[in-house]
Coordinates of C-alpha atoms and ligand atoms in Angstrom, one line a residue:
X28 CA -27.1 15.6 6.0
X29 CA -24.6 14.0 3.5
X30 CA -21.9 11.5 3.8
X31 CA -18.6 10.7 2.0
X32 CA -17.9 7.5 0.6
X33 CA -14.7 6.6 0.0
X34 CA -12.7 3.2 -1.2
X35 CA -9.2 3.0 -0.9
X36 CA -6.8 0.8 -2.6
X37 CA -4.5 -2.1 -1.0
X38 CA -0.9 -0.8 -1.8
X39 CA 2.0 -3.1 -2.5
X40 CA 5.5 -0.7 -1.4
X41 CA 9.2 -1.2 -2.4
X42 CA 8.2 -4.0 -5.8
X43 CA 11.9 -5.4 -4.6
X44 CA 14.4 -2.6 -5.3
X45 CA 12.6 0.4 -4.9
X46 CA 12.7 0.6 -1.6
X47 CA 11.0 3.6 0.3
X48 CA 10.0 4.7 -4.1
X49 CA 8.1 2.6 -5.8
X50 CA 4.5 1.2 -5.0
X51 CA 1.5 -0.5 -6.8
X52 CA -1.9 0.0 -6.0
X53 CA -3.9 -3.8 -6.3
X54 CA -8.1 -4.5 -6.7
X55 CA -8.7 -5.0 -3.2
X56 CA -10.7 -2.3 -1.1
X57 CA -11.2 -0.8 2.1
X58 CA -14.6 1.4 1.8
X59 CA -16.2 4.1 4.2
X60 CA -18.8 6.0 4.7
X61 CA -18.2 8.8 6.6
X62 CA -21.0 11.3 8.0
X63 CA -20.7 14.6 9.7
X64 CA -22.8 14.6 13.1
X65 CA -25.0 16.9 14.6
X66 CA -23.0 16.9 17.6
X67 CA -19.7 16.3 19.1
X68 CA -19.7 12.5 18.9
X69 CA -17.2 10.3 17.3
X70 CA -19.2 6.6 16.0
X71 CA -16.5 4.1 14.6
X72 CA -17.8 0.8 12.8
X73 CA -16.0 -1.8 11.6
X74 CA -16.4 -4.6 9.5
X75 CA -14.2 -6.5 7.7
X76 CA -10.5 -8.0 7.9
X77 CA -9.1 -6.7 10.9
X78 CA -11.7 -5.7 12.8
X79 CA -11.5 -6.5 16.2
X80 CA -7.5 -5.1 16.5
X81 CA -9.1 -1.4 15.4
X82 CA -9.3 1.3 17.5
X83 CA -13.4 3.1 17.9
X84 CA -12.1 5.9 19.4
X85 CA -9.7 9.5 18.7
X86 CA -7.1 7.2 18.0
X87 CA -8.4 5.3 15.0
X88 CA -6.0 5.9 12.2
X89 CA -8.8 6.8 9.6
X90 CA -9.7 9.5 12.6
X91 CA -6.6 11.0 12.9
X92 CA -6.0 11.5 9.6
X93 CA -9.7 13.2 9.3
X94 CA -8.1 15.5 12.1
X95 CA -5.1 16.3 10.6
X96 CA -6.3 17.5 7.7
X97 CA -9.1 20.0 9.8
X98 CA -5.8 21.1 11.8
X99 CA -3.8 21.8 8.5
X100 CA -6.6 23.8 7.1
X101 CA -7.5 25.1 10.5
X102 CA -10.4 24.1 11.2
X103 CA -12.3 21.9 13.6
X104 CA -13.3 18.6 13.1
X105 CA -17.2 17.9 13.4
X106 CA -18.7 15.3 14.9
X107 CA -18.8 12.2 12.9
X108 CA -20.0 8.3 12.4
X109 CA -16.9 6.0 10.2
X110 CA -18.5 3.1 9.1
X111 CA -15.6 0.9 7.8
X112 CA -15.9 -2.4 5.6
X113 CA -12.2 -3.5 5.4
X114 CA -10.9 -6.0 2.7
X115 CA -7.2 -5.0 2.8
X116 CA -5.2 -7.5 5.2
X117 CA -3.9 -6.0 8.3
X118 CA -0.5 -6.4 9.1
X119 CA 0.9 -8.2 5.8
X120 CA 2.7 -5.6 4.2
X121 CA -0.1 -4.7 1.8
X122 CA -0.7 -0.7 2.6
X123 CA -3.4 -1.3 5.2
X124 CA -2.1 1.7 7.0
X125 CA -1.7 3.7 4.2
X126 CA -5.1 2.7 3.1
X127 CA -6.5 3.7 6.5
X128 CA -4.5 7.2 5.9
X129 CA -5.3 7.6 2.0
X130 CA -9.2 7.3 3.5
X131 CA -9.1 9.7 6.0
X132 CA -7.2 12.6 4.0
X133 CA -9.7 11.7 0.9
X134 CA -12.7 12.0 3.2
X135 CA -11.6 15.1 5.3
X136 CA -10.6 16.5 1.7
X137 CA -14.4 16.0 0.6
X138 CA -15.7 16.9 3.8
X139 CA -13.8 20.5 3.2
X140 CA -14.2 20.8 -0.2
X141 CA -16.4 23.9 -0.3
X142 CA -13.8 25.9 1.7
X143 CA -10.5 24.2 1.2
X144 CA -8.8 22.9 -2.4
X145 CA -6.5 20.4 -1.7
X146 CA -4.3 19.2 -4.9
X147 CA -2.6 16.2 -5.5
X148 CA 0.8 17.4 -4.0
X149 CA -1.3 18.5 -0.6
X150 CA -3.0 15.2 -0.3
X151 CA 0.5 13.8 -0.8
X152 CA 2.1 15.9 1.6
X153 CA -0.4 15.4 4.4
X154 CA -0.5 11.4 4.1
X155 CA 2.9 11.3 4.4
X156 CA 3.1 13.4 7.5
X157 CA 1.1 10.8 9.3
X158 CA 2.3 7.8 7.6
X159 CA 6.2 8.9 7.4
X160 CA 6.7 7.6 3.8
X161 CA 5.3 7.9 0.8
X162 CA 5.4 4.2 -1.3
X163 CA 2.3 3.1 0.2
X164 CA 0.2 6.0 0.2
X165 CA 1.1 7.6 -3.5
X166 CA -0.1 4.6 -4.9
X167 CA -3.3 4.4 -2.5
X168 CA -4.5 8.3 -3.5
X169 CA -3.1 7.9 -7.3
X170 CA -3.5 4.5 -8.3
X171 CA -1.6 2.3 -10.8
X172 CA 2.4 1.7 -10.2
X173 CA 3.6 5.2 -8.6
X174 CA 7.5 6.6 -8.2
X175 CA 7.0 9.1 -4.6
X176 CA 10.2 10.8 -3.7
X177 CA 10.8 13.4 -1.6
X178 CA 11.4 17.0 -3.1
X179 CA 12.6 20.3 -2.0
X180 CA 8.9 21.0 -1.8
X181 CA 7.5 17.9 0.0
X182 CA 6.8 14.2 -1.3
X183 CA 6.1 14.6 -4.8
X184 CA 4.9 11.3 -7.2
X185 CA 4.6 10.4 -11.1
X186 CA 1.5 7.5 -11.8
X187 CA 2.4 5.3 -14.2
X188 CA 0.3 2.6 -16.3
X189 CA 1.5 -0.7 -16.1
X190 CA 2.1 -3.0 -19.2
X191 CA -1.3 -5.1 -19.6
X192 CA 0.9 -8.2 -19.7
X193 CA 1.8 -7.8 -16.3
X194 CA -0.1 -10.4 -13.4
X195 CA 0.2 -9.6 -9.6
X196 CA -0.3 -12.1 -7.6
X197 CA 0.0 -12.1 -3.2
X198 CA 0.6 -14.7 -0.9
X199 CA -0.6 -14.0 2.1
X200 CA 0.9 -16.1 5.3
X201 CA -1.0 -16.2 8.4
X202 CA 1.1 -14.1 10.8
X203 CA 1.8 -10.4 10.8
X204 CA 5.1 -8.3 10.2
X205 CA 6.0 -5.3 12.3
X206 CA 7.1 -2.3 9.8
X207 CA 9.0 -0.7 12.7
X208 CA 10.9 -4.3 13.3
X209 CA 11.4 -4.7 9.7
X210 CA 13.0 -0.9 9.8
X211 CA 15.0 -1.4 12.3
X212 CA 16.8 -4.8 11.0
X213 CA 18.8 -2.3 8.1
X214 CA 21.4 -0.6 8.2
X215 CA 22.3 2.8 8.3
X216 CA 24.8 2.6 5.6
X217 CA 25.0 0.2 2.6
X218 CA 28.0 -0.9 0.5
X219 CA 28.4 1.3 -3.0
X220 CA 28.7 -1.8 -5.2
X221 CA 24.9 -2.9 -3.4
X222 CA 23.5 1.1 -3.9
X223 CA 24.3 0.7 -7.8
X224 CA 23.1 -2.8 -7.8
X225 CA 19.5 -1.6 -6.1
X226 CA 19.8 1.7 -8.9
X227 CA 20.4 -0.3 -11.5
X228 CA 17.4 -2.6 -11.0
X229 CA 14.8 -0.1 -10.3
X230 CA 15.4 1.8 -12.9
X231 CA 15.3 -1.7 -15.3
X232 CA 11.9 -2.1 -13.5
X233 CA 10.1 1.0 -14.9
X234 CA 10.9 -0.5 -18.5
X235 CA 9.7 -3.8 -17.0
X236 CA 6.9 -3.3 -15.5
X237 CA 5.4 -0.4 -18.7
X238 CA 7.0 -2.3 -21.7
X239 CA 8.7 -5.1 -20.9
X240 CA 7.5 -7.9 -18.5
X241 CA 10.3 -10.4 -19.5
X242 CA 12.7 -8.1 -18.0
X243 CA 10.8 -9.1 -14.2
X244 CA 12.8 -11.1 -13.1
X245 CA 16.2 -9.5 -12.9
X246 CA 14.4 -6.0 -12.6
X247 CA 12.7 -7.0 -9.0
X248 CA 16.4 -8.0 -7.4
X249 CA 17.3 -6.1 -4.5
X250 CA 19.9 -5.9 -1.8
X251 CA 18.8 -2.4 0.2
X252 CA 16.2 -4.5 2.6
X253 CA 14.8 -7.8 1.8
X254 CA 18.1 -10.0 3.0
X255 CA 18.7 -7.9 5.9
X256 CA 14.8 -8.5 7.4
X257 CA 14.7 -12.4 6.5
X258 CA 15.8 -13.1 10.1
X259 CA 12.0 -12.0 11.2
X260 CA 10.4 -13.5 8.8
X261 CA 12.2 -16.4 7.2
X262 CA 9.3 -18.3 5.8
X263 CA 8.8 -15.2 3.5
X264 CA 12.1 -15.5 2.5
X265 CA 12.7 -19.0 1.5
X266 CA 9.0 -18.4 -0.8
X267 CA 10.9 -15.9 -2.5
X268 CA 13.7 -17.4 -3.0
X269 CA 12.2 -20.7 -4.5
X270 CA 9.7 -18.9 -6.7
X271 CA 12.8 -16.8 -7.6
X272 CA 14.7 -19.8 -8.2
X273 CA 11.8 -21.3 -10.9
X274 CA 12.2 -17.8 -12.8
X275 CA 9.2 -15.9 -10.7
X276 CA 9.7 -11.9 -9.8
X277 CA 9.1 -12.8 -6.4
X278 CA 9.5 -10.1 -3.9
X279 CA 8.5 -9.5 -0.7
X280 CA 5.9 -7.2 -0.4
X281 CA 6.6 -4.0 1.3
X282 CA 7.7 -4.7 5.0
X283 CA 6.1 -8.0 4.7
X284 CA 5.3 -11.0 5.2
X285 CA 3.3 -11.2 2.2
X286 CA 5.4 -11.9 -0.8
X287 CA 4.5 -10.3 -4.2
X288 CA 4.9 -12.2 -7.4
X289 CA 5.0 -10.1 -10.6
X290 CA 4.0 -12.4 -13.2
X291 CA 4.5 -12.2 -16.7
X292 CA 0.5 -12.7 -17.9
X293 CA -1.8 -14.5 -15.6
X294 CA -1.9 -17.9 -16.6
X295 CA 2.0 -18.2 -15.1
X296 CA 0.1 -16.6 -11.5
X297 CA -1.7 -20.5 -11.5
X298 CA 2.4 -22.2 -12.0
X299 CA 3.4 -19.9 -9.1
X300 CA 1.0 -20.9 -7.2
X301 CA 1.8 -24.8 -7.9
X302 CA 5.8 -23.7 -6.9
X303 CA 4.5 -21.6 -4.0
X304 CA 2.2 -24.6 -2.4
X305 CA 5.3 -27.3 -3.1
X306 CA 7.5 -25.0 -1.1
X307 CA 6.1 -24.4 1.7
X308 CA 5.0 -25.6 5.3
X309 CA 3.1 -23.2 6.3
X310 CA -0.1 -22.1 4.4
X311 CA -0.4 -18.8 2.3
X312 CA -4.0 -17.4 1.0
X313 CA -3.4 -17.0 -2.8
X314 CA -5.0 -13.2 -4.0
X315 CA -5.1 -12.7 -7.6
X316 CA -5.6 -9.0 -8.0
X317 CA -5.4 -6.6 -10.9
X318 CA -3.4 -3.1 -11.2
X319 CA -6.1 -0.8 -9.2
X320 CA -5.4 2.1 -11.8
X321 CA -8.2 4.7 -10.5
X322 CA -6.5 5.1 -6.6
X323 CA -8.8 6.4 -3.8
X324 CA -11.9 7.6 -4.7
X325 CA -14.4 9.8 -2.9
X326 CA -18.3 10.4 -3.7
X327 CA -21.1 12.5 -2.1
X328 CA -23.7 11.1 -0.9
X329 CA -27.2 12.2 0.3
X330 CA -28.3 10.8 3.3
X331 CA -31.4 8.0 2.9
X332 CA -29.3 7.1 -1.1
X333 CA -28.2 3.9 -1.8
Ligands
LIG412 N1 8.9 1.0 2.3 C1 8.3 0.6 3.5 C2 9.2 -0.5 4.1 C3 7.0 0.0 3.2 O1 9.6 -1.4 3.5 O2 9.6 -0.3 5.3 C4 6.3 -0.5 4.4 O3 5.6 0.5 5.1

Protein backbone atom coordinates (compact mmCIF):
# COMPACT_ATOMS: atom_id res chain seq x y z
CA UNK A 1 0.00 0.00 0.00
CA UNK A 2 1.41 3.57 -0.61
CA UNK A 3 0.48 6.99 0.64
CA UNK A 4 0.69 10.54 -0.57
CA UNK A 5 2.31 13.18 1.24
CA UNK A 6 1.61 16.41 0.58
CA UNK A 7 2.57 20.05 2.18
CA UNK A 8 0.71 22.94 1.21
CA UNK A 9 1.60 26.51 1.51
CA UNK A 10 -0.13 29.30 3.83
CA UNK A 11 -1.43 31.86 1.19
CA UNK A 12 -1.61 35.59 1.77
CA UNK A 13 -4.72 36.92 -1.08
CA UNK A 14 -5.39 40.48 -2.30
CA UNK A 15 -1.45 42.07 -1.08
CA UNK A 16 -3.74 45.45 -0.70
CA UNK A 17 -5.00 46.30 -4.26
CA UNK A 18 -5.25 43.21 -5.96
CA UNK A 19 -8.13 42.17 -4.75
CA UNK A 20 -9.72 38.77 -5.84
CA UNK A 21 -5.77 38.68 -8.21
CA UNK A 22 -2.94 38.74 -6.56
CA UNK A 23 -1.62 36.23 -3.80
CA UNK A 24 1.73 35.18 -2.08
CA UNK A 25 2.47 31.89 -0.92
CA UNK A 26 4.56 32.24 2.77
CA UNK A 27 7.03 29.32 4.66
CA UNK A 28 4.43 28.04 6.78
CA UNK A 29 2.85 24.40 6.12
CA UNK A 30 -0.05 22.30 6.40
CA UNK A 31 1.29 18.53 5.67
CA UNK A 32 -0.66 15.20 4.98
CA UNK A 33 -0.39 11.98 4.52
CA UNK A 34 -2.99 10.45 2.80
CA UNK A 35 -3.48 6.54 2.26
CA UNK A 36 -5.88 4.65 0.08
CA UNK A 37 -7.77 1.89 2.32
CA UNK A 38 -8.62 -1.46 1.74
CA UNK A 39 -12.07 -0.72 2.39
CA UNK A 40 -14.72 1.82 2.37
CA UNK A 41 -13.70 3.69 5.47
CA UNK A 42 -12.98 7.39 5.75
CA UNK A 43 -10.02 7.98 8.96
CA UNK A 44 -9.39 11.80 9.50
CA UNK A 45 -6.49 12.92 11.90
CA UNK A 46 -5.65 16.02 12.92
CA UNK A 47 -3.00 17.67 14.55
CA UNK A 48 -1.97 20.97 14.63
CA UNK A 49 -3.53 24.71 14.63
CA UNK A 50 -7.07 24.27 14.33
CA UNK A 51 -7.71 21.06 15.24
CA UNK A 52 -10.52 20.66 17.28
CA UNK A 53 -12.96 23.15 14.76
CA UNK A 54 -12.19 20.33 11.89
CA UNK A 55 -14.57 18.19 10.52
CA UNK A 56 -13.46 13.88 10.63
CA UNK A 57 -16.01 13.10 8.52
CA UNK A 58 -17.34 13.46 4.30
CA UNK A 59 -17.42 16.94 5.04
CA UNK A 60 -13.82 17.66 5.84
CA UNK A 61 -12.65 20.24 3.28
CA UNK A 62 -9.34 18.25 2.45
CA UNK A 63 -12.20 15.30 1.74
CA UNK A 64 -14.23 16.94 -0.42
CA UNK A 65 -11.76 18.25 -2.51
CA UNK A 66 -10.24 14.44 -2.75
CA UNK A 67 -13.93 13.81 -4.02
CA UNK A 68 -14.20 16.24 -6.36
CA UNK A 69 -11.50 15.54 -8.21
CA UNK A 70 -12.61 11.44 -8.41
CA UNK A 71 -16.11 12.91 -9.59
CA UNK A 72 -14.39 15.22 -12.35
CA UNK A 73 -12.36 12.40 -13.63
CA UNK A 74 -15.12 9.99 -12.93
CA UNK A 75 -14.17 7.89 -10.80
CA UNK A 76 -14.83 6.75 -7.27
CA UNK A 77 -13.20 7.68 -4.36
CA UNK A 78 -11.42 4.74 -2.25
CA UNK A 79 -11.41 4.36 1.09
CA UNK A 80 -8.90 6.42 2.78
CA UNK A 81 -6.93 7.51 6.28
CA UNK A 82 -5.93 11.86 6.13
CA UNK A 83 -3.54 12.31 8.66
CA UNK A 84 -3.27 16.13 8.95
CA UNK A 85 -0.44 18.20 10.87
CA UNK A 86 -1.69 21.82 10.38
CA UNK A 87 0.58 24.91 10.94
CA UNK A 88 -1.44 27.40 8.83
CA UNK A 89 -3.73 29.54 11.23
CA UNK A 90 -7.39 29.00 10.80
CA UNK A 91 -9.55 31.70 10.35
CA UNK A 92 -6.92 34.65 9.89
CA UNK A 93 -7.06 35.37 6.41
CA UNK A 94 -3.89 33.30 5.62
CA UNK A 95 -5.30 30.70 2.87
CA UNK A 96 -6.12 27.94 5.47
CA UNK A 97 -8.94 27.00 3.18
CA UNK A 98 -7.25 27.21 0.19
CA UNK A 99 -4.53 25.22 1.75
CA UNK A 100 -7.01 22.57 2.90
CA UNK A 101 -8.26 22.71 -0.98
CA UNK A 102 -4.70 22.98 -2.68
CA UNK A 103 -4.09 19.49 -0.42
CA UNK A 104 -6.85 17.66 -1.46
CA UNK A 105 -6.73 18.30 -5.37
CA UNK A 106 -2.72 17.62 -5.06
CA UNK A 107 -3.36 14.34 -3.23
CA UNK A 108 -6.39 13.16 -5.38
CA UNK A 109 -4.12 14.37 -8.41
CA UNK A 110 -1.29 11.77 -7.10
CA UNK A 111 -3.67 9.30 -6.04
CA UNK A 112 -4.94 9.29 -9.96
CA UNK A 113 -1.90 9.81 -11.55
CA UNK A 114 -1.57 6.55 -13.44
CA UNK A 115 -4.99 7.05 -15.16
CA UNK A 116 -5.58 10.71 -15.05
CA UNK A 117 -3.03 13.83 -16.07
CA UNK A 118 -4.09 16.77 -14.49
CA UNK A 119 -2.08 20.14 -15.64
CA UNK A 120 -1.57 23.11 -14.01
CA UNK A 121 -4.72 24.93 -15.58
CA UNK A 122 -6.90 21.67 -14.31
CA UNK A 123 -5.58 21.74 -10.80
CA UNK A 124 -6.46 25.44 -11.05
CA UNK A 125 -9.75 25.02 -12.36
CA UNK A 126 -10.89 22.39 -9.85
CA UNK A 127 -9.55 24.40 -6.65
CA UNK A 128 -11.35 27.11 -7.66
CA UNK A 129 -14.65 25.30 -8.17
CA UNK A 130 -14.65 24.47 -4.50
CA UNK A 131 -12.98 27.40 -3.12
CA UNK A 132 -14.91 30.06 -5.55
CA UNK A 133 -11.71 32.19 -6.11
CA UNK A 134 -8.59 31.83 -7.24
CA UNK A 135 -5.94 34.39 -5.02
CA UNK A 136 -5.49 31.91 -2.40
CA UNK A 137 -5.27 28.80 -4.11
CA UNK A 138 -2.95 29.80 -7.29
CA UNK A 139 -0.41 30.74 -5.03
CA UNK A 140 -0.98 27.53 -2.62
CA UNK A 141 -0.54 24.92 -5.88
CA UNK A 142 2.19 27.37 -7.63
CA UNK A 143 4.11 29.02 -5.16
CA UNK A 144 5.87 32.42 -5.02
CA UNK A 145 3.66 35.84 -5.70
CA UNK A 146 0.93 34.55 -8.38
CA UNK A 147 -1.63 36.98 -10.68
CA UNK A 148 -5.00 34.24 -11.08
CA UNK A 149 -7.69 35.67 -13.26
CA UNK A 150 -10.40 34.33 -14.72
CA UNK A 151 -10.26 33.50 -18.57
CA UNK A 152 -12.52 32.47 -21.26
CA UNK A 153 -11.18 29.07 -20.49
CA UNK A 154 -11.36 28.91 -16.61
CA UNK A 155 -9.06 30.54 -13.85
CA UNK A 156 -5.77 30.79 -15.42
CA UNK A 157 -2.42 32.23 -13.27
CA UNK A 158 1.27 33.59 -14.09
CA UNK A 159 4.00 32.70 -10.88
CA UNK A 160 6.17 35.22 -10.37
CA UNK A 161 9.62 35.42 -8.29
CA UNK A 162 9.67 38.02 -5.83
CA UNK A 163 12.65 40.56 -5.43
CA UNK A 164 15.03 39.01 -2.72
CA UNK A 165 14.90 42.30 -0.90
CA UNK A 166 11.47 41.87 -0.11
CA UNK A 167 10.46 40.74 3.88
CA UNK A 168 6.88 39.41 4.78
CA UNK A 169 6.04 39.68 7.88
CA UNK A 170 2.10 38.58 9.70
CA UNK A 171 0.51 39.71 12.60
CA UNK A 172 -1.66 37.46 13.65
CA UNK A 173 -4.59 38.82 16.28
CA UNK A 174 -6.34 36.32 18.37
CA UNK A 175 -9.87 36.33 16.90
CA UNK A 176 -11.04 35.04 13.57
CA UNK A 177 -12.59 36.94 10.41
CA UNK A 178 -15.54 35.51 8.52
CA UNK A 179 -14.57 35.63 4.53
CA UNK A 180 -18.40 35.59 3.77
CA UNK A 181 -18.82 38.68 6.33
CA UNK A 182 -15.92 40.39 4.95
CA UNK A 183 -17.65 39.74 1.27
CA UNK A 184 -20.63 40.93 2.11
CA UNK A 185 -19.52 44.46 3.69
CA UNK A 186 -18.53 45.72 -0.31
CA UNK A 187 -20.28 46.99 -2.58
CA UNK A 188 -21.63 45.99 -5.72
CA UNK A 189 -20.39 48.92 -7.61
CA UNK A 190 -17.27 51.17 -6.95
CA UNK A 191 -16.59 54.83 -7.97
CA UNK A 192 -14.34 55.05 -11.42
CA UNK A 193 -11.90 57.47 -9.88
CA UNK A 194 -11.42 54.45 -6.80
CA UNK A 195 -11.23 51.41 -9.93
CA UNK A 196 -8.23 53.42 -11.49
CA UNK A 197 -6.79 54.24 -8.16
CA UNK A 198 -6.93 50.16 -7.20
CA UNK A 199 -5.48 49.60 -11.27
CA UNK A 200 -3.05 51.82 -10.86
CA UNK A 201 -1.55 50.41 -7.71
CA UNK A 202 -1.54 46.87 -8.55
CA UNK A 203 -0.02 47.19 -11.48
CA UNK A 204 2.93 49.51 -9.57
CA UNK A 205 2.98 46.39 -7.27
CA UNK A 206 4.27 43.83 -9.77
CA UNK A 207 7.39 46.30 -10.39
CA UNK A 208 7.48 46.53 -6.55
CA UNK A 209 7.30 43.54 -5.29
CA UNK A 210 10.09 41.81 -8.58
CA UNK A 211 12.34 45.01 -8.83
CA UNK A 212 11.55 47.50 -6.72
CA UNK A 213 10.71 47.16 -2.99
CA UNK A 214 10.90 51.02 -2.37
CA UNK A 215 7.97 51.37 -4.42
CA UNK A 216 5.87 49.23 -1.29
CA UNK A 217 4.41 51.52 0.13
CA UNK A 218 2.37 53.45 -2.35
CA UNK A 219 2.05 50.15 -4.55
CA UNK A 220 0.06 48.17 -1.49
CA UNK A 221 -2.80 51.17 -1.29
CA UNK A 222 -6.20 50.14 -1.92
CA UNK A 223 -9.68 51.35 -1.94
CA UNK A 224 -11.73 48.12 -3.55
CA UNK A 225 -12.10 46.29 0.06
CA UNK A 226 -10.01 47.07 3.04
CA UNK A 227 -11.97 50.46 4.19
CA UNK A 228 -15.28 49.01 3.45
CA UNK A 229 -14.62 45.74 5.91
CA UNK A 230 -12.85 47.81 8.85
CA UNK A 231 -16.27 48.04 10.64
CA UNK A 232 -15.72 44.02 11.48
CA UNK A 233 -12.55 44.24 12.26
CA UNK A 234 -11.33 47.58 13.35
CA UNK A 235 -8.38 46.55 15.38
CA UNK A 236 -6.90 45.35 12.02
CA UNK A 237 -7.48 48.42 10.69
CA UNK A 238 -6.05 50.96 12.92
CA UNK A 239 -2.57 48.34 12.78
CA UNK A 240 -2.55 49.17 9.24
CA UNK A 241 -3.04 52.37 9.38
CA UNK A 242 -0.28 53.21 12.00
CA UNK A 243 2.30 50.95 10.43
CA UNK A 244 1.14 52.69 7.24
CA UNK A 245 1.51 55.96 8.81
CA UNK A 246 5.52 55.05 9.94
CA UNK A 247 6.12 54.24 6.06
CA UNK A 248 5.24 50.27 6.39
CA UNK A 249 3.29 48.38 3.28
CA UNK A 250 0.90 47.33 5.69
CA UNK A 251 -2.15 45.58 4.30
CA UNK A 252 -4.54 43.51 5.53
CA UNK A 253 -4.21 40.16 4.70
CA UNK A 254 -6.70 38.60 2.53
CA UNK A 255 -10.18 38.79 4.28
CA UNK A 256 -8.39 39.20 7.43
CA UNK A 257 -7.74 39.83 10.45
CA UNK A 258 -4.23 39.24 9.98
CA UNK A 259 -2.44 42.19 8.58
CA UNK A 260 0.52 41.66 6.16
CA UNK A 261 3.47 43.91 6.25
CA UNK A 262 5.69 43.87 3.02
CA UNK A 263 8.93 44.99 4.18
CA UNK A 264 11.61 46.35 2.39
CA UNK A 265 14.58 43.69 3.76
CA UNK A 266 14.16 42.03 6.96
CA UNK A 267 15.80 43.91 9.46
CA UNK A 268 12.81 46.79 8.96
CA UNK A 269 10.31 43.36 9.86
CA UNK A 270 12.07 43.82 13.70
CA UNK A 271 11.00 48.18 13.45
CA UNK A 272 7.56 47.01 12.48
CA UNK A 273 7.27 44.96 14.92
CA UNK A 274 8.40 47.75 17.61
CA UNK A 275 5.39 50.13 15.71
CA UNK A 276 3.02 47.22 15.68
CA UNK A 277 3.42 46.35 19.60
CA UNK A 278 3.26 50.46 20.54
CA UNK A 279 0.01 50.51 18.67
CA UNK A 280 -1.87 48.24 19.86
CA UNK A 281 -4.17 46.86 22.74
CA UNK A 282 -4.72 43.81 21.88
CA UNK A 283 -1.86 41.26 21.27
CA UNK A 284 -0.76 40.01 17.73
CA UNK A 285 1.71 36.70 17.29
CA UNK A 286 4.55 38.13 15.09
CA UNK A 287 5.38 35.31 11.91
CA UNK A 288 8.38 36.03 10.07
CA UNK A 289 8.04 33.88 7.02
CA UNK A 290 9.81 33.77 3.63
CA UNK A 291 8.33 33.76 -0.10
CA UNK A 292 7.33 29.82 -0.26
CA UNK A 293 8.56 29.74 -3.94
CA UNK A 294 8.00 25.78 -4.57
CA UNK A 295 3.81 25.77 -3.86
CA UNK A 296 2.23 22.41 -2.93
CA UNK A 297 4.11 19.55 -3.25
CA UNK A 298 3.18 15.87 -3.41
CA UNK A 299 5.52 12.65 -2.89
CA UNK A 300 4.88 8.85 -3.00
CA UNK A 301 5.41 7.10 -0.39
CA UNK A 302 5.72 3.32 0.41
CA UNK A 303 4.00 2.20 3.25
CA UNK A 304 6.50 1.17 6.44
CA UNK A 305 9.19 4.56 4.84
CA UNK A 306 9.96 7.19 6.78
N1 LIG B 1 -9.80 37.73 -2.08
C1 LIG B 1 -10.48 37.12 -0.99
C2 LIG B 1 -11.21 38.17 -0.18
C3 LIG B 1 -9.49 36.40 -0.11
O1 LIG B 1 -10.56 39.15 0.20
O2 LIG B 1 -12.40 38.02 0.06
C4 LIG B 1 -10.10 35.69 1.05
O3 LIG B 1 -10.58 34.44 0.71
Amino acid sequence: MTSIVVRVPATSANLGPGFDTLGLALSVYDELEITVLDDDRLEIQVAGTGADEIARDESNLVYRSIAHVYADAGREVPGLRIVARNGVPHGRGLGSSGAAVAAGVLAAAGLLARAVSLDEDALLRLATELEGHPDNVAPALFGGLTIAWTGQDGPRHKKLLVHRGVAPLVLVPEHTMSTTLARSLQPAQVPREDAVFNVSRSALLIAALTQSPELLLDATADRLHQDYRAEAMPETYALVQALRKEGFAAVVSGAGPSVLVLCDGPGRRREAVEVAMRAADTPWESLMPAVDVRGGTVKERAEGSA
